[in-house]
Every structure is written in C-alpha cells, then in structure tokens.
Amino acid sequence: MRRTARTSIFAARFSVITPQTIQAIQDRVDVLDVVGNFVRLKRRGANYLGLCPFHNERTPSFTVSPAKGIYKCFGCGKSGNSISFVMEHEKFSYVEALRWLLEARGFTEETLRKFGVGYNPDKRDLFAKAAFQQQYNRELTQKAGLIAFRNNEWVDNYRDRIIFPVHNPSGRVIGFGARLIKKNDRAPKYINTPENELYIKSKILYGLYFARQAVDKFDECLLVEGYTDVLSLHQAGVENVVASGGTSLTTDQLRLVKKFTKNLTIIYDGDGAGIKAALRGLDMALEEGLNVKVVLIPDGEDPDSYVQKVGAVEFRNFIAHHKQDVVLFQLEVSLRDAGDDAARKATVVNQIAETIAKIDRAEDFTKQQDYIRQCAQLLRIDESGFTNLVNKFIRDRISKQEQKLPFEEAQQLSEQVQPSEAPSLDDHTFQLLFRDELQEREIARVLLEHGAKQWNGQLIAEYVLAELPEEDLFESAIVLKLIAVYRELLAHGQLPDKNVFIYHPDSELSAFAVSLLHFAHEESKFWKSEAAQSAGYQKSLFQQDWSGFKHTINKENDVLGNFLLTQRDTTHEEVESSIGYLKLRKIRRLMLQNDSDLEKATPDQQMTLMITHQTLKQMERELTEKLGTVIIR
C-alpha cells in the first residue's frame, strides 16, 4: 500500500513534465554551460578541468567532458550528467533540477518581448506553412533567410533555434540572428540573415535601437560580442550596451557609435580569444576620433554570466575601475607576447608607432603627444626618436594617399608582392630598440678592457662604478650581473682580469664576456708594407744608428712594419662616452617625472618645478654637447 502511494505521488509530480520534455532538456543542455555556472574550468585537451565543488581540494581533479556530456571527480568519485550535477550541487529533486535547467539562463518575459526574441521549433516546415497561410511573399521570406527551397519543397531555415530580431537605429526589424539550441558539431552555433538591401552586417550594431537613450545619458557606449550579452545586461539594468555580432569592428559601426558618443568601451572575455577580439578595429576607432577603452571580464566568465553573478551596480563598478586605454593595452599585450625576441620587439615598436600615427586630426594633437610620451616610457626608448618614427608613418601614409594607383594596377602589384617572413629594421627602429642595449654593453666592455688601468690617480673600474646611475636605469640583466660580480671581486681586493670573466663558471656570463671583447687580427706583411694607411712612424725608427736604420728600411728584412704608429689610445674617451650616455638617460627620466609633476602641481609648486625643468634642460644640453665631441661606439 505504501509503495502504491509513493508511485502515485511520483507520477503526479511528473505529470507536468512529459518524457518528451525531459528528453528535450537532456538534448539541449550543455554540461559545460551548466557546470561552468558553479566551477571555474580550464581546457585540457578535449576536456575541461577544475576544482571539485563536492570536496575540498587544492589540485584540480574534477573533469568535464563536453563530447560525452558527463563530469567526473577523480578525487571523491562523484560523477554524472548535467541533471545529476544540479541535483547534487543545489540539493534539488529531479523535477526541480529539470525546471532549473529550463530557466537557469532564462530571461524575463519583459526582456524577451522587448527584444522580440522567439523560437523556431524543430519541425521541417512548420514556420514555412504558417507564413504561407498568412500570405507572406515566398521570395521575400526566402531573401530574409527564414525559409529555403530544397528538394522541391519550402523548408524552415532556422529549425530548433532561438531567433533574435535585428533592428535598425529607428527600430524596424531588418534581419535575424538564430542561435542553435542543441549541441551539433556539424552546424554553426549562429546563423544570420543573408545580406540584402536592408541587412548589411558591417553597418549594424545589435541593440543600438534600445541603447540610444542610455548611451546619451552616460555619454558612453559599451560594446560586447553576443546577442545574449546585450539581453543580460539590459535585464540587469545596464542598457548603454550594443553588440558587434561576433564580427570585427567596421568603420560604419564605429560611425554609428560616434553619432551618440565619442566614448567607446569594449568589453570581452579575459581569455586569449577575447583579448584578440578586443584589439580588432583599433586603428579604425582611433582614426574616427573615438576615445577607446577596453575591459576584460575575469577569466572563465563572459559579460552575460558576470552581470548575473554580481549584479548591475557591481558590474558598473568593475567596468569603471578596470578600464584600460586600448593603445596602452595593445602595447602591454604585444610586449608580453614578444618576450625577449628582438625581431618581435621591433615589430611592436613599428606597430605602435603606426597606430599612433592614425591619430592625425588637429583636435587630437594633444592625445597623440600623450600617447607618444606614455608608449616611449613603456617601451623604454627615446621619446624624441619615437616621435620621429610616428611622423615618418604619417608622412608615408600621406605620400601613399597622394600617389594612389588605380585599383586594377594596385591589385596586380599586391598579387605580385610576396610577404616577407620577418620585418626589416629601419634606422629609426634600430636606434630606438638597440641604442640603450649597445650603450649598456659598452659599459661592461669598458670595465673588462680598461678597468685595471690608472686614470687621474685611481683605477678606471673604480671611477666607472662610482659614476654609474641607479640599477633601474639598466635594461640588460646580463650587464647588471657582470657589474655585480665585478663589484664583489673588487670589494674583496681582487682586480678582475678579463680572463676571470672569459673563464667564469657561469656559462651565461662567460659567453657574454667573450662577445664583448675585441681580439686584434694580425695584419699581413703586404698590408703593413704597401697598403697600410699609416699616420707615420715611431720616433724610435729615426733614433737608430745608420747601420740599424739601413737594416730596418730594407724590404727583405720585413721589420719596418714594427715601427708604424699604433692606433691612438681612446680609452678615456670611451669611458666618458659610456658613463655620459647613462647620465643623459637619467636626466631625461628626471625631466619626464618633473613634467608629470608639473601637470598636477598647484600654482605655488609650479614655479619650483619650472626652475627644475630649466636646470635639467641645461644639464641635458651640456652633456649632449660633450658627448658630441667623444666617440660613441
């Protein structure tokens, strides 16, 4: 009797959810999406890995297999599918778990009606028949992408998909985006209306019609990637948001934004793909005069999931406190990717200079100069040299515009030109990238070759080490290592010989020392006697007696070359040059800091800072003039 009662209760509870509905839920729910609401997952090959939510662990052992639709923890043994996961994690009954999976990502009825979101059932021609019954024109319906003519019959094009109507800025529906519900590796997740006279994807921003007033109110347009991101943010109260629809930004889309605001903030996922997406269309945005910022949502989240997690107020706070200037963001990402690769660093310098060169409107001159200053600091290169490189790109672009070839001829030329494997370094880039490194290497070489020599009553090594500026002015870690070893040896009363470094047990230091030192090459007899462009002969040649002199100048004896004047000793000039350059860099860094302080200074402070600027400028001028008279190797 008790068993019968239980069976009847169980049947009653399931009477509202049919077996077909249960199967549909199982087919449509992605285990990765479900588990991802509760566990931060990272891809590991075909599967995803995270910390198990069912027991405490420090090393991830919780695995999700999207292909199989299951999860398993190799630590505690828990396993199952999306339904059992929700039951276990949320302590839901089977029915409650099913209902949660119908509603977990659900939007309110108000939001769905506002955006006109619908659903096309998984039937072959259900929509087509309904459209024809209501007298819709077949050819126009086909042109809108809603139906297709296959195997001599009209069929639905968006079967089993959520439908997002796309509105133009005045609110008229001009196309559709359709999102797949079931997991299907052979079908695209999204399909869109084919382009026609009304629907041109590159000229559309999804949600702009609904965002216009909020964009005007906040004087800022938030840009996300997908349709559901827009719906979630609107539902949460963040309404100044539009979507690019997963495409690269176009000039037409940017001009749509500019009609309402000059402030564009791009919001994307924090993974590698999101970072790349955030940088697309950067140059065009700058050319259009927009103030572009970028915000990366924490890794593992997207704007949709994150706003549902933290709410509208916290989401706006996160955006406000994590905005990054998109040019500086691009530079940081590019430098991180380049690492220590010199060729890739050269590419970064040229790319950033070319990007800044796109900001050439008269009203944006101050912005361009500010970018040059900040980027030169991040790149740790000379600001004036970087300015010259930016101006070079501006001149090149103007020249190309003035000498534009007819389209057909230009196309033929572009087909003939093969892209090079690596960019060549022009003089500007070489000087900017490697001048600092070469001068730092020169300091190390001077220590090795001349450190043991006396100069003005002291060792050259002691003079050089005393004159060196702070370590944070050095770029090269190996130069700093050599200087540290040299100081330590000197402090223990040992005068380091170059051989100490050539045969140093640290292989990196040894290889570096060998690369620095210059080894003289033996000149041939012919070069010494016939081809040498000598400055003359030593006085000792003429101080011999007559017989010795005759013997020396006799070509058969091959000793005249021994009396050629040797190269002038430039040790002191090399020391002064190497030290002077680093002092100059320090002065320029102080000037940058002083200029930064001047921008924030009160009227009382400004006079002192202006005097400091003039003093530093005079020091720079004197040092530059002095360096111009010495050898800079």
PDB file of C-alpha atoms in Angstrom, residues 96-337:
ATOM      1  CA  GLU A  96      13.401  20.822  -9.514  1.00  0.00           C
ATOM      2  CA  ALA A  97      16.670  20.219 -11.376  1.00  0.00           C
ATOM      3  CA  LEU A  98      14.813  19.883 -14.674  1.00  0.00           C
ATOM      4  CA  ARG A  99      12.909  23.091 -14.066  1.00  0.00           C
ATOM      5  CA  TRP A 100      16.097  24.910 -13.129  1.00  0.00           C
ATOM      6  CA  LEU A 101      17.693  23.753 -16.456  1.00  0.00           C
ATOM      7  CA  LEU A 102      14.618  25.281 -18.355  1.00  0.00           C
ATOM      8  CA  GLU A 103      15.113  28.539 -16.518  1.00  0.00           C
ATOM      9  CA  ALA A 104      18.828  28.820 -15.453  1.00  0.00           C
ATOM     10  CA  ARG A 105      19.798  31.155 -18.296  1.00  0.00           C
ATOM     11  CA  GLY A 106      16.231  32.283 -18.767  1.00  0.00           C
ATOM     12  CA  PHE A 107      15.298  35.870 -19.498  1.00  0.00           C
ATOM     13  CA  THR A 108      12.197  37.527 -18.120  1.00  0.00           C
ATOM     14  CA  GLU A 109       9.109  37.739 -20.240  1.00  0.00           C
ATOM     15  CA  GLU A 110       9.564  41.514 -20.305  1.00  0.00           C
ATOM     16  CA  THR A 111      13.095  41.246 -21.745  1.00  0.00           C
ATOM     17  CA  LEU A 112      12.082  38.675 -24.363  1.00  0.00           C
ATOM     18  CA  ARG A 113       9.160  40.808 -25.507  1.00  0.00           C
ATOM     19  CA  LYS A 114      11.277  43.979 -25.539  1.00  0.00           C
ATOM     20  CA  PHE A 115      13.803  42.456 -27.943  1.00  0.00           C
ATOM     21  CA  GLY A 116      11.241  40.304 -29.776  1.00  0.00           C
ATOM     22  CA  VAL A 117      13.115  37.068 -29.055  1.00  0.00           C
ATOM     23  CA  GLY A 118      11.375  33.943 -30.338  1.00  0.00           C
ATOM     24  CA  TYR A 119      11.858  30.269 -31.085  1.00  0.00           C
ATOM     25  CA  ASN A 120      11.525  28.267 -34.291  1.00  0.00           C
ATOM     26  CA  PRO A 121      10.502  24.674 -33.398  1.00  0.00           C
ATOM     27  CA  ASP A 122      12.407  21.619 -34.566  1.00  0.00           C
ATOM     28  CA  LYS A 123       9.978  20.835 -37.402  1.00  0.00           C
ATOM     29  CA  ARG A 124      10.886  20.676 -41.084  1.00  0.00           C
ATOM     30  CA  ASP A 125       8.401  23.228 -42.429  1.00  0.00           C
ATOM     31  CA  LEU A 126       6.266  24.433 -39.517  1.00  0.00           C
ATOM     32  CA  PHE A 127       7.201  28.093 -39.962  1.00  0.00           C
ATOM     33  CA  ALA A 128       7.039  27.948 -43.755  1.00  0.00           C
ATOM     34  CA  LYS A 129       3.461  26.632 -43.711  1.00  0.00           C
ATOM     35  CA  ALA A 130       2.373  29.211 -41.116  1.00  0.00           C
ATOM     36  CA  ALA A 131       3.971  32.047 -43.149  1.00  0.00           C
ATOM     37  CA  PHE A 132       2.257  30.935 -46.383  1.00  0.00           C
ATOM     38  CA  GLN A 133      -1.102  30.627 -44.616  1.00  0.00           C
ATOM     39  CA  GLN A 134      -0.740  34.268 -43.575  1.00  0.00           C
ATOM     40  CA  GLN A 135       0.041  35.291 -47.167  1.00  0.00           C
ATOM     41  CA  TYR A 136       3.751  36.131 -46.707  1.00  0.00           C
ATOM     42  CA  ASN A 137       5.579  36.553 -50.018  1.00  0.00           C
ATOM     43  CA  ARG A 138       7.688  33.421 -50.575  1.00  0.00           C
ATOM     44  CA  GLU A 139      10.555  35.098 -52.419  1.00  0.00           C
ATOM     45  CA  LEU A 140      10.898  37.902 -49.847  1.00  0.00           C
ATOM     46  CA  THR A 141      10.682  35.415 -46.955  1.00  0.00           C
ATOM     47  CA  GLN A 142      13.445  33.399 -48.608  1.00  0.00           C
ATOM     48  CA  LYS A 143      15.513  36.582 -49.136  1.00  0.00           C
ATOM     49  CA  ALA A 144      15.171  37.290 -45.412  1.00  0.00           C
ATOM     50  CA  GLY A 145      16.783  33.903 -44.751  1.00  0.00           C
ATOM     51  CA  LEU A 146      13.755  32.473 -42.937  1.00  0.00           C
ATOM     52  CA  ILE A 147      12.985  29.692 -45.426  1.00  0.00           C
ATOM     53  CA  ALA A 148      14.830  27.808 -48.179  1.00  0.00           C
ATOM     54  CA  PHE A 149      13.725  25.827 -51.232  1.00  0.00           C
ATOM     55  CA  ARG A 150      15.254  22.349 -51.068  1.00  0.00           C
ATOM     56  CA  ASN A 151      14.295  19.117 -52.854  1.00  0.00           C
ATOM     57  CA  ASN A 152      11.352  20.859 -54.499  1.00  0.00           C
ATOM     58  CA  GLU A 153       9.788  21.999 -51.229  1.00  0.00           C
ATOM     59  CA  TRP A 154       9.890  25.015 -48.895  1.00  0.00           C
ATOM     60  CA  VAL A 155      11.571  24.250 -45.546  1.00  0.00           C
ATOM     61  CA  ASP A 156      12.448  26.230 -42.406  1.00  0.00           C
ATOM     62  CA  ASN A 157      15.974  27.624 -42.333  1.00  0.00           C
ATOM     63  CA  TYR A 158      16.179  28.266 -38.585  1.00  0.00           C
ATOM     64  CA  ARG A 159      14.857  24.970 -37.189  1.00  0.00           C
ATOM     65  CA  ASP A 160      15.268  24.461 -33.431  1.00  0.00           C
ATOM     66  CA  ARG A 161      16.929  27.841 -32.956  1.00  0.00           C
ATOM     67  CA  ILE A 162      16.328  30.868 -30.749  1.00  0.00           C
ATOM     68  CA  ILE A 163      15.593  33.842 -33.006  1.00  0.00           C
ATOM     69  CA  PHE A 164      16.928  37.338 -32.303  1.00  0.00           C
ATOM     70  CA  PRO A 165      15.377  40.056 -34.482  1.00  0.00           C
ATOM     71  CA  VAL A 166      17.886  42.704 -35.547  1.00  0.00           C
ATOM     72  CA  HIS A 167      16.620  46.300 -35.544  1.00  0.00           C
ATOM     73  CA  ASN A 168      17.958  49.316 -37.365  1.00  0.00           C
ATOM     74  CA  PRO A 169      18.554  52.560 -35.373  1.00  0.00           C
ATOM     75  CA  SER A 170      14.963  53.631 -35.933  1.00  0.00           C
ATOM     76  CA  GLY A 171      13.531  50.373 -34.558  1.00  0.00           C
ATOM     77  CA  ARG A 172      12.491  48.486 -37.705  1.00  0.00           C
ATOM     78  CA  VAL A 173      13.344  44.786 -37.955  1.00  0.00           C
ATOM     79  CA  ILE A 174      15.760  44.298 -40.864  1.00  0.00           C
ATOM     80  CA  GLY A 175      17.144  40.817 -40.218  1.00  0.00           C
ATOM     81  CA  PHE A 176      17.574  37.921 -37.802  1.00  0.00           C
ATOM     82  CA  GLY A 177      20.218  36.064 -35.853  1.00  0.00           C
ATOM     83  CA  ALA A 178      19.460  32.452 -34.997  1.00  0.00           C
ATOM     84  CA  ARG A 179      21.210  30.537 -32.187  1.00  0.00           C
ATOM     85  CA  LEU A 180      21.381  26.758 -32.144  1.00  0.00           C
ATOM     86  CA  ILE A 181      19.955  25.101 -29.016  1.00  0.00           C
ATOM     87  CA  LYS A 182      21.160  21.518 -29.337  1.00  0.00           C
ATOM     88  CA  LYS A 183      24.872  20.732 -29.385  1.00  0.00           C
ATOM     89  CA  ASN A 184      25.738  19.991 -33.006  1.00  0.00           C
ATOM     90  CA  ASP A 185      29.334  19.986 -34.201  1.00  0.00           C
ATOM     91  CA  ARG A 186      28.210  19.918 -37.845  1.00  0.00           C
ATOM     92  CA  ALA A 187      26.107  23.075 -37.658  1.00  0.00           C
ATOM     93  CA  PRO A 188      27.184  26.654 -36.875  1.00  0.00           C
ATOM     94  CA  LYS A 189      26.137  27.962 -33.468  1.00  0.00           C
ATOM     95  CA  TYR A 190      24.813  31.186 -35.030  1.00  0.00           C
ATOM     96  CA  ILE A 191      23.468  31.901 -38.475  1.00  0.00           C
ATOM     97  CA  ASN A 192      22.324  35.276 -39.748  1.00  0.00           C
ATOM     98  CA  THR A 193      20.108  36.725 -42.424  1.00  0.00           C
ATOM     99  CA  PRO A 194      21.886  36.784 -45.802  1.00  0.00           C
ATOM    100  CA  GLU A 195      22.922  40.317 -46.705  1.00  0.00           C
ATOM    101  CA  ASN A 196      20.406  42.230 -48.790  1.00  0.00           C
ATOM    102  CA  GLU A 197      19.332  45.802 -49.452  1.00  0.00           C
ATOM    103  CA  LEU A 198      18.252  46.273 -45.821  1.00  0.00           C
ATOM    104  CA  TYR A 199      20.546  43.933 -43.892  1.00  0.00           C
ATOM    105  CA  ILE A 200      24.266  44.709 -44.258  1.00  0.00           C
ATOM    106  CA  LYS A 201      26.053  43.210 -41.257  1.00  0.00           C
ATOM    107  CA  SER A 202      29.001  45.600 -41.334  1.00  0.00           C
ATOM    108  CA  LYS A 203      26.626  48.549 -40.867  1.00  0.00           C
ATOM    109  CA  ILE A 204      24.645  47.141 -37.930  1.00  0.00           C
ATOM    110  CA  LEU A 205      25.138  47.102 -34.166  1.00  0.00           C
ATOM    111  CA  TYR A 206      22.767  44.765 -32.361  1.00  0.00           C
ATOM    112  CA  GLY A 207      20.742  46.505 -29.668  1.00  0.00           C
ATOM    113  CA  LEU A 208      21.573  50.075 -30.710  1.00  0.00           C
ATOM    114  CA  TYR A 209      17.898  50.999 -31.019  1.00  0.00           C
ATOM    115  CA  PHE A 210      17.297  50.021 -27.376  1.00  0.00           C
ATOM    116  CA  ALA A 211      20.585  51.521 -26.113  1.00  0.00           C
ATOM    117  CA  ARG A 212      20.399  55.005 -27.647  1.00  0.00           C
ATOM    118  CA  GLN A 213      18.927  56.895 -24.701  1.00  0.00           C
ATOM    119  CA  ALA A 214      21.211  55.204 -22.140  1.00  0.00           C
ATOM    120  CA  VAL A 215      24.284  55.851 -24.323  1.00  0.00           C
ATOM    121  CA  ASP A 216      23.351  59.512 -24.465  1.00  0.00           C
ATOM    122  CA  LYS A 217      22.708  59.594 -20.701  1.00  0.00           C
ATOM    123  CA  PHE A 218      26.038  58.020 -19.685  1.00  0.00           C
ATOM    124  CA  ASP A 219      27.972  59.512 -22.648  1.00  0.00           C
ATOM    125  CA  GLU A 220      29.476  56.079 -23.176  1.00  0.00           C
ATOM    126  CA  CYS A 221      28.740  53.063 -25.357  1.00  0.00           C
ATOM    127  CA  LEU A 222      29.608  49.580 -24.058  1.00  0.00           C
ATOM    128  CA  LEU A 223      30.434  47.090 -26.793  1.00  0.00           C
ATOM    129  CA  VAL A 224      30.071  43.335 -26.256  1.00  0.00           C
ATOM    130  CA  GLU A 225      30.231  40.409 -28.654  1.00  0.00           C
ATOM    131  CA  GLY A 226      26.977  38.432 -28.484  1.00  0.00           C
ATOM    132  CA  TYR A 227      23.223  38.874 -28.513  1.00  0.00           C
ATOM    133  CA  THR A 228      22.717  37.213 -25.102  1.00  0.00           C
ATOM    134  CA  ASP A 229      25.292  39.551 -23.548  1.00  0.00           C
ATOM    135  CA  VAL A 230      23.142  42.503 -24.608  1.00  0.00           C
ATOM    136  CA  LEU A 231      19.944  40.917 -23.251  1.00  0.00           C
ATOM    137  CA  SER A 232      21.507  40.006 -19.892  1.00  0.00           C
ATOM    138  CA  LEU A 233      22.991  43.465 -19.364  1.00  0.00           C
ATOM    139  CA  HIS A 234      19.720  45.181 -20.303  1.00  0.00           C
ATOM    140  CA  GLN A 235      17.803  42.893 -17.957  1.00  0.00           C
ATOM    141  CA  ALA A 236      20.238  43.768 -15.161  1.00  0.00           C
ATOM    142  CA  GLY A 237      19.784  47.493 -15.816  1.00  0.00           C
ATOM    143  CA  VAL A 238      22.945  48.170 -17.835  1.00  0.00           C
ATOM    144  CA  GLU A 239      21.311  49.488 -21.002  1.00  0.00           C
ATOM    145  CA  ASN A 240      24.018  51.522 -22.786  1.00  0.00           C
ATOM    146  CA  VAL A 241      25.277  48.364 -24.491  1.00  0.00           C
ATOM    147  CA  VAL A 242      25.430  47.084 -28.073  1.00  0.00           C
ATOM    148  CA  ALA A 243      26.951  44.020 -29.753  1.00  0.00           C
ATOM    149  CA  SER A 244      29.136  43.650 -32.804  1.00  0.00           C
ATOM    150  CA  GLY A 245      27.588  40.277 -33.537  1.00  0.00           C
ATOM    151  CA  GLY A 246      30.902  38.430 -33.427  1.00  0.00           C
ATOM    152  CA  THR A 247      32.440  40.316 -36.349  1.00  0.00           C
ATOM    153  CA  SER A 248      35.450  42.611 -36.472  1.00  0.00           C
ATOM    154  CA  LEU A 249      34.536  46.245 -35.921  1.00  0.00           C
ATOM    155  CA  THR A 250      33.959  48.207 -39.103  1.00  0.00           C
ATOM    156  CA  THR A 251      34.170  51.902 -39.907  1.00  0.00           C
ATOM    157  CA  ASP A 252      30.389  52.057 -40.429  1.00  0.00           C
ATOM    158  CA  GLN A 253      29.718  50.529 -36.998  1.00  0.00           C
ATOM    159  CA  LEU A 254      32.108  52.968 -35.349  1.00  0.00           C
ATOM    160  CA  ARG A 255      30.397  55.884 -37.055  1.00  0.00           C
ATOM    161  CA  LEU A 256      27.068  54.658 -35.671  1.00  0.00           C
ATOM    162  CA  VAL A 257      28.547  54.840 -32.166  1.00  0.00           C
ATOM    163  CA  LYS A 258      30.002  58.284 -32.842  1.00  0.00           C
ATOM    164  CA  LYS A 259      26.543  59.672 -33.604  1.00  0.00           C
ATOM    165  CA  PHE A 260      25.697  59.237 -29.921  1.00  0.00           C
ATOM    166  CA  THR A 261      29.045  59.436 -28.062  1.00  0.00           C
ATOM    167  CA  LYS A 262      32.818  59.635 -28.565  1.00  0.00           C
ATOM    168  CA  ASN A 263      33.465  57.247 -25.671  1.00  0.00           C
ATOM    169  CA  LEU A 264      33.571  53.567 -26.581  1.00  0.00           C
ATOM    170  CA  THR A 265      34.367  50.843 -24.021  1.00  0.00           C
ATOM    171  CA  ILE A 266      34.961  47.361 -25.419  1.00  0.00           C
ATOM    172  CA  ILE A 267      34.031  44.505 -23.056  1.00  0.00           C
ATOM    173  CA  TYR A 268      35.193  40.993 -23.879  1.00  0.00           C
ATOM    174  CA  ASP A 269      36.140  37.746 -22.179  1.00  0.00           C
ATOM    175  CA  GLY A 270      39.547  37.629 -20.488  1.00  0.00           C
ATOM    176  CA  ASP A 271      40.831  34.628 -22.449  1.00  0.00           C
ATOM    177  CA  GLY A 272      43.184  34.749 -25.452  1.00  0.00           C
ATOM    178  CA  ALA A 273      40.354  34.937 -27.975  1.00  0.00           C
ATOM    179  CA  GLY A 274      38.708  37.765 -26.057  1.00  0.00           C
ATOM    180  CA  ILE A 275      41.941  39.748 -25.966  1.00  0.00           C
ATOM    181  CA  LYS A 276      42.420  39.401 -29.722  1.00  0.00           C
ATOM    182  CA  ALA A 277      38.799  40.358 -30.341  1.00  0.00           C
ATOM    183  CA  ALA A 278      39.188  43.464 -28.187  1.00  0.00           C
ATOM    184  CA  LEU A 279      42.028  44.689 -30.394  1.00  0.00           C
ATOM    185  CA  ARG A 280      40.250  44.264 -33.713  1.00  0.00           C
ATOM    186  CA  GLY A 281      39.325  47.543 -35.355  1.00  0.00           C
ATOM    187  CA  LEU A 282      41.595  49.539 -33.025  1.00  0.00           C
ATOM    188  CA  ASP A 283      43.212  51.661 -35.734  1.00  0.00           C
ATOM    189  CA  MET A 284      39.860  52.487 -37.318  1.00  0.00           C
ATOM    190  CA  ALA A 285      38.431  53.598 -33.970  1.00  0.00           C
ATOM    191  CA  LEU A 286      41.364  55.958 -33.447  1.00  0.00           C
ATOM    192  CA  GLU A 287      41.045  57.332 -36.975  1.00  0.00           C
ATOM    193  CA  GLU A 288      37.398  58.086 -36.255  1.00  0.00           C
ATOM    194  CA  GLY A 289      38.446  60.129 -33.215  1.00  0.00           C
ATOM    195  CA  LEU A 290      36.828  57.855 -30.619  1.00  0.00           C
ATOM    196  CA  ASN A 291      38.151  57.557 -27.075  1.00  0.00           C
ATOM    197  CA  VAL A 292      38.518  53.792 -26.821  1.00  0.00           C
ATOM    198  CA  LYS A 293      38.874  51.818 -23.591  1.00  0.00           C
ATOM    199  CA  VAL A 294      38.936  48.069 -23.068  1.00  0.00           C
ATOM    200  CA  VAL A 295      37.732  45.938 -20.150  1.00  0.00           C
ATOM    201  CA  LEU A 296      38.406  42.211 -19.841  1.00  0.00           C
ATOM    202  CA  ILE A 297      35.904  40.213 -17.823  1.00  0.00           C
ATOM    203  CA  PRO A 298      37.616  37.823 -15.344  1.00  0.00           C
ATOM    204  CA  ASP A 299      38.805  34.610 -16.989  1.00  0.00           C
ATOM    205  CA  GLY A 300      36.119  31.952 -17.118  1.00  0.00           C
ATOM    206  CA  GLU A 301      33.297  34.498 -17.304  1.00  0.00           C
ATOM    207  CA  ASP A 302      31.608  36.452 -20.068  1.00  0.00           C
ATOM    208  CA  PRO A 303      29.560  39.677 -19.753  1.00  0.00           C
ATOM    209  CA  ASP A 304      26.334  37.630 -19.628  1.00  0.00           C
ATOM    210  CA  SER A 305      27.424  35.313 -16.788  1.00  0.00           C
ATOM    211  CA  TYR A 306      29.325  38.005 -14.903  1.00  0.00           C
ATOM    212  CA  VAL A 307      26.467  40.502 -14.655  1.00  0.00           C
ATOM    213  CA  GLN A 308      24.151  37.708 -13.498  1.00  0.00           C
ATOM    214  CA  LYS A 309      26.741  36.773 -10.893  1.00  0.00           C
ATOM    215  CA  VAL A 310      27.492  40.233  -9.430  1.00  0.00           C
ATOM    216  CA  GLY A 311      24.519  42.412 -10.404  1.00  0.00           C
ATOM    217  CA  ALA A 312      24.278  45.729 -12.250  1.00  0.00           C
ATOM    218  CA  VAL A 313      25.842  48.014  -9.618  1.00  0.00           C
ATOM    219  CA  GLU A 314      28.919  45.851  -9.107  1.00  0.00           C
ATOM    220  CA  PHE A 315      29.193  45.301 -12.859  1.00  0.00           C
ATOM    221  CA  ARG A 316      29.302  49.063 -13.489  1.00  0.00           C
ATOM    222  CA  ASN A 317      31.868  49.466 -10.701  1.00  0.00           C
ATOM    223  CA  PHE A 318      34.004  46.760 -12.251  1.00  0.00           C
ATOM    224  CA  ILE A 319      33.865  48.492 -15.652  1.00  0.00           C
ATOM    225  CA  ALA A 320      34.728  51.867 -14.118  1.00  0.00           C
ATOM    226  CA  HIS A 321      37.756  50.543 -12.198  1.00  0.00           C
ATOM    227  CA  HIS A 322      39.169  48.183 -14.842  1.00  0.00           C
ATOM    228  CA  LYS A 323      39.065  50.326 -17.969  1.00  0.00           C
ATOM    229  CA  GLN A 324      42.369  50.385 -19.817  1.00  0.00           C
ATOM    230  CA  ASP A 325      43.372  52.682 -22.624  1.00  0.00           C
ATOM    231  CA  VAL A 326      43.239  50.444 -25.689  1.00  0.00           C
ATOM    232  CA  VAL A 327      46.549  51.680 -27.197  1.00  0.00           C
ATOM    233  CA  LEU A 328      48.457  51.076 -23.962  1.00  0.00           C
ATOM    234  CA  PHE A 329      46.637  47.761 -23.542  1.00  0.00           C
ATOM    235  CA  GLN A 330      47.703  46.688 -27.036  1.00  0.00           C
ATOM    236  CA  LEU A 331      51.280  47.659 -26.232  1.00  0.00           C
ATOM    237  CA  GLU A 332      51.337  45.661 -22.992  1.00  0.00           C
ATOM    238  CA  VAL A 333      49.868  42.575 -24.684  1.00  0.00           C
ATOM    239  CA  SER A 334      52.274  42.844 -27.616  1.00  0.00           C
ATOM    240  CA  LEU A 335      55.333  43.275 -25.379  1.00  0.00           C
ATOM    241  CA  ARG A 336      54.272  40.279 -23.300  1.00  0.00           C
ATOM    242  CA  ASP A 337      53.920  38.180 -26.465  1.00  0.00           C
TER     243      ASP A 337
END
